[in-house]
Each structure stands twice: as C-alpha cells, then as structure tokens.
C-alpha cells in the first residue's frame, strides 16, 4: 500500500514543481522598466533609512547632553561613550560583523564580485549600531553607513525579485548612490560617486537605475528633513567675485589638503595597528574609543561638546583662528581614534569638516598677507571670502582622502547651490587629488580593504570576458529532439542510443517541453493516479497488483503513456541573444542541466552544463572563440616551482591542493598519516592553462601558490616528516596529478571532496572521477564536516569488498590525533540476509580493528533496504565525528550509478566523510 500511495501522492507534488519551474520564465522576459521600479523602491527605502538614522543619532545624542548637564561632563561624557560604544560593538560582533567600519569598503568588495554579504540583517544592525556609536559622541559621519545601508537594501530587494548577477550588481550600485544622495541631499553626487569610486561603469542601465534611486532617495530625505550639510544660499554669504591672483592660494590649499589627507590615511592605518596590539574584542575597542572621545570632548568649550556643533564650523567664520586650529586638531585625533576601533561610522563628514577648518586657516593666512602686502584680493576682508576658502577646503580634503575629485566638487556645489564657487572648488580639489596620488596612490578605502587582506584589481580587469558571450555563442546548434507522441518504451530506447540525458520535445515541429532521464521515474506515479481517479472501487492495499490491468479498457491511456504525459511543459528557456551570465544564473538558481534556446518561439539550440564548463575552460584562459576538437590533445605538464626535502620515508603521500580554505586542514590530516607510516608528504598545486598555449612557455603568477606551500613547510617540524612541494602548469589538472603519481612513486593520494558534484555525467567531479578510474595507488577522498578537527568517534560500515579491510588498515594513522578513539563497526544488510553472514563479517572487522588500534569497539548489525539511510541514522544516534567508507573501484562506481550512496551520505551528514579506494 505504501509505495503505491506514495506514488499517487507524488502527482500533486509534481504539478507544484512544474508550476515553480515555469514561473521564472516570466521573469526572464521582464522589460528594463522593472529595473527602474526596483531602483525607485531602493531609493525610497534608502531615504527612509537615512532619515531614521539622523533622527536616531539626534535622539541618543540629546540624552548624552542631558547626562552631561546632570553630572560633571568629565564623568558623564566618557561613561556614556563607553556604554553606548560597547553596546554597538556587542550588536555588531554577535549579529553582523560585516556592519563594522564605514561600510564603503564592504560595498566595493561586493561590487567586485567578492563574497561580501549584504543583507537586510546587516542593514538593521548597521542602522542601530551607527545610532549608538554616533550618539555616544564618536566623531564619525552618517553618510558612509547610509551607502552600505542603501547597498544592503538593494541586495535585499534583489533577493525579493531574483535577477542575474550583473543586474544585481547594478542594483547594489544604485542603492549605494541612493544612500549617499540621501545623506548629503546631493543626487548628482550620488551618481558620480558610483561612477568614479565604486562601479566605474557608465552603461545606460547603470546610469538609469543610479539616477532614479539617487533622485528618490534625496527627495525622501529632503522632505523628511534627513540632511545636514545643506543650507539656503541666502543664509550665508559667498564671495561672488574671483580674482586670478587668488589662484595660488587655492593651489596652496589643495597642496596642504593633500599632505594632511595622506597623513590622515596613514594615521588611520596606525590607529588600526595600535588597536590590534591591544588584543581586545570589537565591543572593547569601541568602548575605549567612546571613553577617550568623551574625555577629550569634555575638555572642550561647552559649545563644542555636541557633534552637531562641530559640524556647524564650516558655516561660520566667527571663531578665532586659534579655536579653529584646536577644532581641527581635536577632530583629526578623535576621528583616528574612532575609525581604528572599527566603530560604525563614515569618513565623509569628518573629511568635510577637517577641510573646512583647513580652509579657514588658509584664509586667515591670506588675510594676514593682505594686511601686510595690500594684495588686490577683491572682497578679501569679507566673511564671504572666508566661507569660499572653507568650501574649497572641504572639496580639497575630501578629494585627498577618497580620491574622488568630481564627487567632491559636486557634493559641495549641491550643498551650496552657488555657481560662483565651482572654479575655486575645481582648482583646490584637483590639486589635492594630483598631489595626494603622487605621494601614495589609492583612496582610503583601498587601504582599508588591504588591511583586511582584500586587494582589488583595476576596474578593467573586473570585466569578465565571458560576459560578452551570448547563448548563441555557446549553445549546441541543431540539437537532437524527440517527438511528443513516442511511447515510454520507445523513448527509453531513444535515450539508450543517444549521448544526451535531456532532450527537447517537439509536437508538429514546435517546441513544447523538455524530457530528461529522471522523468521516467514519473511513469509509475502517473499510472497510479490514473487508476485511482478512474476506478473508485480500487483497493491499493491488495497484494500482487497489476497496474496495467486496472486501467479501464475504454481509457485512451490503455494504449500506453507517451512522452507528452511525463515531460516538463513550458520549461525555462533563453533567447539566442541573452548574455552568458543570465544563462548561468538560471541554470544555477533552478538546478537546470539543459536549457533550450529559442528564437521567435523556434528551437535553435540547447545549452548544457558541459557547454558552460567548456567555454569557461577555454575562454577564460585562452581567448578561444570556438571549440576546436583538434585541441583535445594535452601537452605534458611543466614544473615551474619545486622544493625537495631528504628522501628518508618508506613511501609517499600526494596531496593536491586547490581550495585555500581547507588546504591547511587537509595537509595536517595527511601529515598525521605520514608521520604514523613514516611516509613523506608531496604537496602539489596545478595551474591550468588553455590548450592553445604551451605549458612550458605560458607566463603564470605563482605568488599565492608559493605562499600556501610555505605554510605547508611548517608541518615539517611539527610532525617530523619530509615535505616536498611543487607547482605545475598543465592543460588538465587530472593529467598533472597522474604524472606526479607515476613519476614520484606515490603510495597514497589524499584529495578534498565537496560531497557531491553539479557537473553532468560525473560522479564525484571531473578531476576526482578521472583519478578514481586511473590512479594505481590507494586513494582517499575527504569531505570535511562542520567540526573537522573532531575525530574521536568513528562509524565504519563493513562490506565484503577488500577495501573495507583497506580502510581499516589506514585507521592507525587516521586515529592518531584522537584523544580517546571509539569505533562503531556496522553491517547494513537487506532483510532477507541470513544473520550468520552479518555476524561473521562484523567479527572479522572487529578483529582487524583491534589488531591495529587501541580503541573501544562496538558492533552494530542493521537491516535496512537503504544503505545510506541506515548509515546516516547510525551516525546521528551514536554522535559520530567521522564516517569511514571503503569500496572497490567497481563497487564504488556501481553504487553511485544505482543511487550515489557515498554522495547521499556526504550530502546529508554533518560529519567528516572519508572514502577509501585501494590500489588497482
């Protein structure tokens, strides 16, 4: 009863799957106007976030001043700063570490396709933590966080409305532009900042989304009062005249801004190093920054104890020069203290304020010279003249720190809305940019990314050559098709004679769906549903049922089910001119192995994952425009780097390294086995190149590979073994590994395994499959669990194959790092197997383990039709750390073909899974 009922119920779930499979096809055809609507939504949310941030900072800052009025400022301000800063640090450390700092480096990394998360959770944490840190008195700005808030909001919107990676990148840039526009009430500056600093892209869609998001964000911010750095042109006087004799003084201002801007950047890096030496957690660092800021601000005049008061400096020239110099010095120092702690807050506002004070100081110098030398400076004695220098200083210092002169000019211009200020802004900001670049190239965000180990390449190198390809460039033209009226036996015979696992379905010459080999599993469920729906008196609990006999004789399906009945109708398709990133996105998101290509509803080709892999391999490394079968012949690999230790071991273990995140764990694992066996360790890294290029003549960079191999040499002293390293250039990774196995007389090959593969026609993956079939020595595949260093409790399934004993033979080395090893030996058999056979196999395995390893052993016999289910349940019930599987080559591949038992165990298990195959 159960299998039939399950199949009948599966029809409903199948219909649901088909519905979900068809829906994305509507999204793939959506017009570009949808992007503008998304940008409007992003701008709206970003503007609201900027307003909430401003109101929140003002509210917390107000309570800070209330506390300073109730208690002595020397007590209240440091205490409030330490408490609020510590709370902000706890919030970031616990919920979103990516929310620390200004946020702009994180956005730059995300736009460079680096794995930098930007989510709604990060936006919420950034908003609250910034309110706490700025309200605590840290002298940072709100505009940097609003950029990350806008980008995070855009990322969340792109998750609500799934889109391609390139489109998502444009939305992130639009969100960043909206955040900056809302923070400064400067929509043009938001767009320029994206073009100049973040994206370096001036395509139509990028400009359209960025402009719309910036406009909406600035409008929301302006209407709700979320801007600070703006004023009415009539509220302050700006010198409308400009004399050529003033140009040298604006150049001098630019030079001074450049020197101090470079000093500012280096001061930030010094502050980061000093905080790192304290070995404190993030909450502790931000609390210390709040404490120090409170102490220093408490010593200032009462009028300057609020951040808002400091930000008003640029509006007025009424302060004497010595007080302005004090403000510059204090602001400079406090900003370094705050940035080095990792507190959430931006550098835009501090840069503008420091620039304005510098401009006032230079203006004081000019006015002094004017009194002495009587220079024809026009209105040089007026307040407007001083404000002009302050605004020019803002643009100059901002340009020196961010290396965005155009953004600096436009930000200040949009704040003042005064055309007469443009020429002084251009002179000072461009001078500051050129001088700062001559001293040290790169903005402050470049150095902050480098501090975190992220080095972005020049923008042109970000352009993926694959993005220029379309579906027509990679598809298989004139694909093999199948008719919809073929019966199931005929279709199965058709697939047996074909090299493909999925075929487009045609009806009267028109494309109507797609069928894959997995669709044949729907046949029984289809018949069961037909029986139940057409025969109410049918009893599914009866034994020895003949399904075909239960189908009514008048039913048209008595003649047999056809391809039309089990195919997937109206699947996801692409057009011939769709870009390759869009194709890859649909195949990856919906796990599609075959993607039909249509042109005006006519089938013109099909794209499989094998086509994607071929194009990536050839196009990325060799600029190959078309696949040429004549290039299939591989040249021997070429050694470009190698080191050798004394050959004193009894054998050798080869460890190919490819994933830096797990390389050291794999090396330590292999070194433990080598130490127990008195073997040597051979570390190999392979750099693949195009088949069009000679391996001996291709220029490659080995810096990253050598850095990793140098870390491997540390294991020499720890384990007392010889470690050899080499880097090879090869057309094919598996061929290079086979060459090393043969030339270096390898006894054991240990390789990482991800626990599954998405490569079509592959079992473990393209490289590992080749090694399984061709490597003559022992092979050990390792899929790391959630806690790879825990290896105390071992689950060891036994089998009749010789490699069960081979897996046990390696146990002494595998268990060497276990403090109290415990082995659970299990034998999974079908219900009809005699118990004597099971007990005999378990006793034999227990004896082998006890002869080799001193550990506690348990014997477990299980009857289950599903081997993978039984092993998974046993591992969970006994809290095992490692599952050790052994099988012969033939048995391993046969198991995988029938149900992919190792893949299913590795995919479902959170434990480390080790797969052993003995020598051939």
PDB file of N, CA, C and O in Angstrom, residues 1 44 58 72 86 96 222 226 267 283 326 332 334 443 499 506 515 517 574 636 638 654 679 738 749 780 828 901:
ATOM      1  N   UNK A   1       0.822  -1.207   0.000  1.00  0.00           N
ATOM      2  CA  UNK A   1       0.000   0.000   0.000  1.00  0.00           C
ATOM      3  C   UNK A   1       0.856   1.257   0.000  1.00  0.00           C
ATOM      4  O   UNK A   1       0.614   2.202  -0.735  1.00  0.00           O
ATOM      5  N   UNK A  44      13.511  54.846  -2.204  1.00  0.00           N
ATOM      6  CA  UNK A  44      12.549  55.155  -1.148  1.00  0.00           C
ATOM      7  C   UNK A  44      13.008  54.591   0.192  1.00  0.00           C
ATOM      8  O   UNK A  44      13.049  55.300   1.205  1.00  0.00           O
ATOM      9  N   UNK A  58      20.324  61.938  16.595  1.00  0.00           N
ATOM     10  CA  UNK A  58      19.973  63.138  17.345  1.00  0.00           C
ATOM     11  C   UNK A  58      19.334  62.817  18.684  1.00  0.00           C
ATOM     12  O   UNK A  58      19.608  63.485  19.691  1.00  0.00           O
ATOM     13  N   UNK A  72      28.849  65.889  36.142  1.00  0.00           N
ATOM     14  CA  UNK A  72      30.007  66.603  35.585  1.00  0.00           C
ATOM     15  C   UNK A  72      30.364  66.043  34.209  1.00  0.00           C
ATOM     16  O   UNK A  72      30.402  64.819  34.025  1.00  0.00           O
ATOM     17  N   UNK A  86      30.181  50.277  23.631  1.00  0.00           N
ATOM     18  CA  UNK A  86      30.234  48.846  23.910  1.00  0.00           C
ATOM     19  C   UNK A  86      28.991  48.126  23.426  1.00  0.00           C
ATOM     20  O   UNK A  86      29.078  47.012  22.877  1.00  0.00           O
ATOM     21  N   UNK A  96      26.179  40.782  13.120  1.00  0.00           N
ATOM     22  CA  UNK A  96      26.622  41.124  11.763  1.00  0.00           C
ATOM     23  C   UNK A  96      28.000  41.757  11.803  1.00  0.00           C
ATOM     24  O   UNK A  96      28.126  42.987  11.791  1.00  0.00           O
ATOM     25  N   UNK A 222      15.031  64.955   1.746  1.00  0.00           N
ATOM     26  CA  UNK A 222      14.765  66.403   1.815  1.00  0.00           C
ATOM     27  C   UNK A 222      13.396  66.680   2.422  1.00  0.00           C
ATOM     28  O   UNK A 222      13.237  67.566   3.269  1.00  0.00           O
ATOM     29  N   UNK A 226      16.080  64.851   6.466  1.00  0.00           N
ATOM     30  CA  UNK A 226      17.172  63.962   6.847  1.00  0.00           C
ATOM     31  C   UNK A 226      18.521  64.401   6.360  1.00  0.00           C
ATOM     32  O   UNK A 226      19.387  63.590   6.134  1.00  0.00           O
ATOM     33  N   UNK A 267      47.428  57.832   9.368  1.00  0.00           N
ATOM     34  CA  UNK A 267      47.027  57.825  10.770  1.00  0.00           C
ATOM     35  C   UNK A 267      45.960  56.784  11.052  1.00  0.00           C
ATOM     36  O   UNK A 267      45.955  56.143  12.115  1.00  0.00           O
ATOM     37  N   UNK A 283      33.632  44.983  20.874  1.00  0.00           N
ATOM     38  CA  UNK A 283      32.975  45.852  21.872  1.00  0.00           C
ATOM     39  C   UNK A 283      33.964  46.593  22.754  1.00  0.00           C
ATOM     40  O   UNK A 283      33.754  47.769  23.085  1.00  0.00           O
ATOM     41  N   UNK A 326      42.340  74.471  17.043  1.00  0.00           N
ATOM     42  CA  UNK A 326      42.027  73.482  18.080  1.00  0.00           C
ATOM     43  C   UNK A 326      40.973  72.497  17.584  1.00  0.00           C
ATOM     44  O   UNK A 326      41.099  71.272  17.797  1.00  0.00           O
ATOM     45  N   UNK A 332      40.672  65.797  14.085  1.00  0.00           N
ATOM     46  CA  UNK A 332      41.617  64.892  13.427  1.00  0.00           C
ATOM     47  C   UNK A 332      41.927  63.707  14.341  1.00  0.00           C
ATOM     48  O   UNK A 332      41.840  62.539  13.936  1.00  0.00           O
ATOM     49  N   UNK A 334      40.309  62.645  17.163  1.00  0.00           N
ATOM     50  CA  UNK A 334      39.148  61.850  17.547  1.00  0.00           C
ATOM     51  C   UNK A 334      38.677  60.954  16.411  1.00  0.00           C
ATOM     52  O   UNK A 334      38.192  59.842  16.643  1.00  0.00           O
ATOM     53  N   UNK A 443      42.708  55.441  -2.718  1.00  0.00           N
ATOM     54  CA  UNK A 443      41.882  56.097  -1.713  1.00  0.00           C
ATOM     55  C   UNK A 443      42.018  55.403  -0.371  1.00  0.00           C
ATOM     56  O   UNK A 443      42.632  54.339  -0.246  1.00  0.00           O
ATOM     57  N   UNK A 499      23.526  10.126 -26.727  1.00  0.00           N
ATOM     58  CA  UNK A 499      24.570  10.506 -25.770  1.00  0.00           C
ATOM     59  C   UNK A 499      24.079  11.563 -24.781  1.00  0.00           C
ATOM     60  O   UNK A 499      24.845  12.003 -23.916  1.00  0.00           O
ATOM     61  N   UNK A 506       9.263  17.997 -29.293  1.00  0.00           N
ATOM     62  CA  UNK A 506       8.583  18.713 -30.370  1.00  0.00           C
ATOM     63  C   UNK A 506       7.227  18.069 -30.643  1.00  0.00           C
ATOM     64  O   UNK A 506       7.057  16.853 -30.502  1.00  0.00           O
ATOM     65  N   UNK A 515      12.300  16.714 -21.807  1.00  0.00           N
ATOM     66  CA  UNK A 515      12.254  15.470 -21.056  1.00  0.00           C
ATOM     67  C   UNK A 515      13.676  15.042 -20.709  1.00  0.00           C
ATOM     68  O   UNK A 515      14.584  15.173 -21.538  1.00  0.00           O
ATOM     69  N   UNK A 517      16.093  11.950 -18.367  1.00  0.00           N
ATOM     70  CA  UNK A 517      16.034  10.565 -17.925  1.00  0.00           C
ATOM     71  C   UNK A 517      15.329  10.435 -16.580  1.00  0.00           C
ATOM     72  O   UNK A 517      14.689   9.421 -16.298  1.00  0.00           O
ATOM     73  N   UNK A 574      15.828  30.433 -22.817  1.00  0.00           N
ATOM     74  CA  UNK A 574      16.537  31.692 -23.049  1.00  0.00           C
ATOM     75  C   UNK A 574      16.485  31.996 -24.532  1.00  0.00           C
ATOM     76  O   UNK A 574      16.200  31.115 -25.360  1.00  0.00           O
ATOM     77  N   UNK A 636      52.354  17.638 -21.958  1.00  0.00           N
ATOM     78  CA  UNK A 636      52.769  17.273 -20.613  1.00  0.00           C
ATOM     79  C   UNK A 636      52.860  18.508 -19.733  1.00  0.00           C
ATOM     80  O   UNK A 636      53.164  19.608 -20.196  1.00  0.00           O
ATOM     81  N   UNK A 638      54.230  21.154 -16.860  1.00  0.00           N
ATOM     82  CA  UNK A 638      55.563  21.744 -16.728  1.00  0.00           C
ATOM     83  C   UNK A 638      55.733  22.253 -15.299  1.00  0.00           C
ATOM     84  O   UNK A 638      54.887  22.967 -14.761  1.00  0.00           O
ATOM     85  N   UNK A 654      50.609  11.871  -1.693  1.00  0.00           N
ATOM     86  CA  UNK A 654      50.411  13.034  -2.549  1.00  0.00           C
ATOM     87  C   UNK A 654      49.137  13.760  -2.125  1.00  0.00           C
ATOM     88  O   UNK A 654      48.074  13.153  -1.980  1.00  0.00           O
ATOM     89  N   UNK A 679      56.057   8.062   6.218  1.00  0.00           N
ATOM     90  CA  UNK A 679      55.991   8.422   4.809  1.00  0.00           C
ATOM     91  C   UNK A 679      56.461   9.867   4.630  1.00  0.00           C
ATOM     92  O   UNK A 679      56.582  10.638   5.587  1.00  0.00           O
ATOM     93  N   UNK A 738      48.194  12.635 -12.335  1.00  0.00           N
ATOM     94  CA  UNK A 738      48.606  11.291 -12.766  1.00  0.00           C
ATOM     95  C   UNK A 738      50.102  11.234 -13.068  1.00  0.00           C
ATOM     96  O   UNK A 738      50.776  10.238 -12.760  1.00  0.00           O
ATOM     97  N   UNK A 749      47.077   8.726  -2.381  1.00  0.00           N
ATOM     98  CA  UNK A 749      46.611  10.030  -2.861  1.00  0.00           C
ATOM     99  C   UNK A 749      45.467  10.475  -1.958  1.00  0.00           C
ATOM    100  O   UNK A 749      44.462   9.766  -1.820  1.00  0.00           O
ATOM    101  N   UNK A 780      42.240   8.269  -1.173  1.00  0.00           N
ATOM    102  CA  UNK A 780      41.422   8.635  -0.019  1.00  0.00           C
ATOM    103  C   UNK A 780      40.785   9.994  -0.298  1.00  0.00           C
ATOM    104  O   UNK A 780      41.477  10.992  -0.479  1.00  0.00           O
ATOM    105  N   UNK A 828      25.286  -3.223   7.306  1.00  0.00           N
ATOM    106  CA  UNK A 828      23.934  -2.985   6.819  1.00  0.00           C
ATOM    107  C   UNK A 828      23.596  -4.051   5.791  1.00  0.00           C
ATOM    108  O   UNK A 828      24.318  -4.227   4.803  1.00  0.00           O
ATOM    109  N   UNK A 901      25.342   6.364  -3.348  1.00  0.00           N
ATOM    110  CA  UNK A 901      25.326   6.182  -1.897  1.00  0.00           C
ATOM    111  C   UNK A 901      26.355   7.072  -1.207  1.00  0.00           C
ATOM    112  O   UNK A 901      26.012   7.787  -0.253  1.00  0.00           O
TER     113      UNK A 901
END
